[in-house]
């Protein structure tokens, strides 16, 4: 069977006819004959209307894996929706949504897009895709999340299509002030329309509906080092000893595909890693966690336990003829677990005992779009409706019967990761699991951190990481980052330093690169470069108490850690347009240099006063400044009125409690939050944490205990920024 789309086989005539059907001014006839209902609920501070659509012939509205909240829905006759929102079915495998998109309204979120912050004026196809060439002409990426936010100032609306099928958003590309969404499905689905509300309210409501990230283990927000690949035990041990010897802080070493026996998941390569468990145990003594990659493709090999088991139990996706579907990935011909099947998920989850027994701390799920070699475009260019049957890919057993892959493709990575999450939780119920995933869809934040896949060691990609991560955050995912230094190509030292300057503010903080090209570890360069990298990584560790507070805030409000300026300054038109700066929580403005051979950049300061993180120089808000930022600058400015909890430098988070926390005060009147718990267990869910409100006024500092439930051993002090005096504080 043809497993990859062959573009040479595309019928051009048919393609052009179908393309002509995409005319913004022409609407095709509405052929809908199924059932639909409107309901309304109040979620948080926001009114939400939901439309449920069951097309003719479809059996049921499939369970949503993304939505977890069940508010009190009240049926209504007809909803009055913002923007003249309308919907219809124009082909048996296609639904259309139309809405006005008045000039000046911004479009945000939509998961992972190669785009600036405002995704307006573009077409966006939402189908999970492994395309390692990130450039302007690419469309789909790894994480499709059909949640669109539209608005400006304090008035935002949201549209969320709760369907695993592909969709295409046209956000006024024709400049007719109209938005259109096509959803390609034959199954039932739901659409949620939120608003109006402020941006924070909207994200709070969306994440109430689709869930929030729990607190990550403390170690997982420290420095992680990865490479495709550290090929053997010796290299991995050497890596660990270099970090410790050179005093470059690091918590986690990540093993890519070469730890496996010919890329068979749930195995190790005995030649390259003869003492795998011993190696992990030794690294543990040295306070390193080890994370291993796990891909979904299971090598087709009757003598391999996981293939044989999966085959026997009927856990793999099938072809149209009912055979096990084969796709080519690292192990060669591979079978793909059907994660829609709950028994498959359980089997996959349980298989992780292999890793947990060996002492592996966390799991990295890659290739779970799922990727098939050579398929960088999943939908053919003339795709205009969901075909009734299609054989390019496989079939899944879903609730409503056997269905073709494209209908549920967007769920594949999500369900794989969810299963991994269950596996780690089962094996270590008392510990917060750490999972990293490349693909994911709505709600993935409940299970994993994400990174944005195969970027390049390009300044362009360094710059793009900011708006891309901002939109990922607005889509509900707080724990995100990109490969520091860039994945493909050689990273020269200047780029790596500039990348660490930004990367210390990524919620997920990992240096990773491909096998081709030079290494880009913080110590892979000359000593002066290493010294700068060390300082930046140390700064990340100093920021950990603040970062923990931000994760805590996310849990309670849904707020991402990285926020566009408009999150806090919605009525400042200049701030709203900026996406080469961002807020890291409410107190830190990050404005990095993302170009080669630049030492100055313009920084726009929103209202208030701001202080350079390193020099404490003061900047008045409401205007731009040209700021000198030589290589190695920490590109951060602290808001006047903030109290930042900062830790002393440590080599890994195992030392966290032995280090002093300093509450750094900015301005005469300042306040902040300090959160602490054991950093690993679930006790915080039962009250086992401390939360303090930090207040500085009239020259007096107080830490008010808002919640006490954790026996702290932390040594604390406060310090007014710009002075050197540190005054002990007893909490
Ligand atoms: O086809 O496992 O995005 O981080 O190093 C490449 C090898 C497969 C893609 C991931 C990348 C990882 C690499 N993987």
mmCIF file of N, CA, C and O in Angstrom, residues 42 45-49 80 82 155-158 193-198 202 205:
data_model
loop_
_atom_site.group_PDB
_atom_site.id
_atom_site.type_symbol
_atom_site.label_atom_id
_atom_site.label_comp_id
_atom_site.label_asym_id
_atom_site.label_seq_id
_atom_site.Cartn_x
_atom_site.Cartn_y
_atom_site.Cartn_z
ATOM 1 N N UNK A 42 -21.863 29.363 31.905
ATOM 2 C CA UNK A 42 -20.919 30.366 32.363
ATOM 3 C C UNK A 42 -19.730 29.588 32.930
ATOM 4 O O UNK A 42 -19.886 28.746 33.813
ATOM 5 N N UNK A 45 -15.365 33.573 34.459
ATOM 6 C CA UNK A 45 -15.983 34.881 34.244
ATOM 7 C C UNK A 45 -16.504 35.041 32.827
ATOM 8 O O UNK A 45 -16.728 36.157 32.379
ATOM 9 N N UNK A 46 -16.631 33.949 32.118
ATOM 10 C CA UNK A 46 -16.886 34.077 30.684
ATOM 11 C C UNK A 46 -18.132 33.292 30.269
ATOM 12 O O UNK A 46 -18.353 32.175 30.729
ATOM 13 N N UNK A 47 -18.927 33.904 29.376
ATOM 14 C CA UNK A 47 -20.062 33.183 28.794
ATOM 15 C C UNK A 47 -19.561 32.308 27.658
ATOM 16 O O UNK A 47 -18.809 32.767 26.802
ATOM 17 N N UNK A 48 -20.012 31.073 27.672
ATOM 18 C CA UNK A 48 -19.586 30.143 26.624
ATOM 19 C C UNK A 48 -20.833 29.554 25.973
ATOM 20 O O UNK A 48 -21.771 29.149 26.652
ATOM 21 N N UNK A 49 -20.811 29.552 24.656
ATOM 22 C CA UNK A 49 -21.906 28.929 23.912
ATOM 23 C C UNK A 49 -21.324 27.736 23.202
ATOM 24 O O UNK A 49 -20.207 27.805 22.691
ATOM 25 N N UNK A 80 -26.985 34.052 20.108
ATOM 26 C CA UNK A 80 -26.532 35.251 19.402
ATOM 27 C C UNK A 80 -25.022 35.302 19.614
ATOM 28 O O UNK A 80 -24.530 35.396 20.731
ATOM 29 N N UNK A 82 -20.919 36.354 18.690
ATOM 30 C CA UNK A 82 -20.123 37.481 18.238
ATOM 31 C C UNK A 82 -19.758 37.354 16.767
ATOM 32 O O UNK A 82 -19.763 36.244 16.225
ATOM 33 N N UNK A 155 -11.371 43.271 25.042
ATOM 34 C CA UNK A 155 -12.494 42.527 24.465
ATOM 35 C C UNK A 155 -11.967 41.439 23.564
ATOM 36 O O UNK A 155 -11.525 41.689 22.445
ATOM 37 N N UNK A 156 -11.993 40.226 24.069
ATOM 38 C CA UNK A 156 -11.531 39.098 23.267
ATOM 39 C C UNK A 156 -12.630 38.042 23.182
ATOM 40 O O UNK A 156 -13.443 37.900 24.096
ATOM 41 N N UNK A 157 -12.625 37.326 22.064
ATOM 42 C CA UNK A 157 -13.512 36.192 21.880
ATOM 43 C C UNK A 157 -12.668 34.973 21.558
ATOM 44 O O UNK A 157 -11.549 35.112 21.066
ATOM 45 N N UNK A 158 -13.203 33.822 21.807
ATOM 46 C CA UNK A 158 -12.470 32.609 21.454
ATOM 47 C C UNK A 158 -13.374 31.655 20.692
ATOM 48 O O UNK A 158 -14.587 31.621 20.930
ATOM 49 N N UNK A 193 -17.823 28.786 21.600
ATOM 50 C CA UNK A 193 -17.531 30.200 21.352
ATOM 51 C C UNK A 193 -17.514 30.911 22.704
ATOM 52 O O UNK A 193 -18.476 30.825 23.473
ATOM 53 N N UNK A 194 -16.417 31.567 22.997
ATOM 54 C CA UNK A 194 -16.207 32.184 24.314
ATOM 55 C C UNK A 194 -16.235 33.707 24.190
ATOM 56 O O UNK A 194 -15.665 34.254 23.260
ATOM 57 N N UNK A 195 -16.762 34.358 25.174
ATOM 58 C CA UNK A 195 -16.534 35.801 25.256
ATOM 59 C C UNK A 195 -17.812 36.610 25.247
ATOM 60 O O UNK A 195 -18.882 36.058 25.201
ATOM 61 N N UNK A 196 -17.603 37.932 25.369
ATOM 62 C CA UNK A 196 -16.342 38.615 25.382
ATOM 63 C C UNK A 196 -15.723 38.649 26.755
ATOM 64 O O UNK A 196 -16.438 38.547 27.754
ATOM 65 N N UNK A 197 -14.427 38.803 26.771
ATOM 66 C CA UNK A 197 -13.689 38.763 28.032
ATOM 67 C C UNK A 197 -12.313 39.376 27.814
ATOM 68 O O UNK A 197 -11.915 39.621 26.675
ATOM 69 N N UNK A 198 -11.594 39.572 28.906
ATOM 70 C CA UNK A 198 -10.202 39.994 28.756
ATOM 71 C C UNK A 198 -9.392 38.767 28.329
ATOM 72 O O UNK A 198 -9.853 37.629 28.475
ATOM 73 N N UNK A 202 -10.178 34.863 29.267
ATOM 74 C CA UNK A 202 -10.454 33.903 28.206
ATOM 75 C C UNK A 202 -9.578 32.653 28.347
ATOM 76 O O UNK A 202 -10.054 31.526 28.234
ATOM 77 N N UNK A 205 -10.682 30.534 31.216
ATOM 78 C CA UNK A 205 -11.859 29.718 30.909
ATOM 79 C C UNK A 205 -11.503 28.556 29.988
ATOM 80 O O UNK A 205 -11.936 27.421 30.200
#
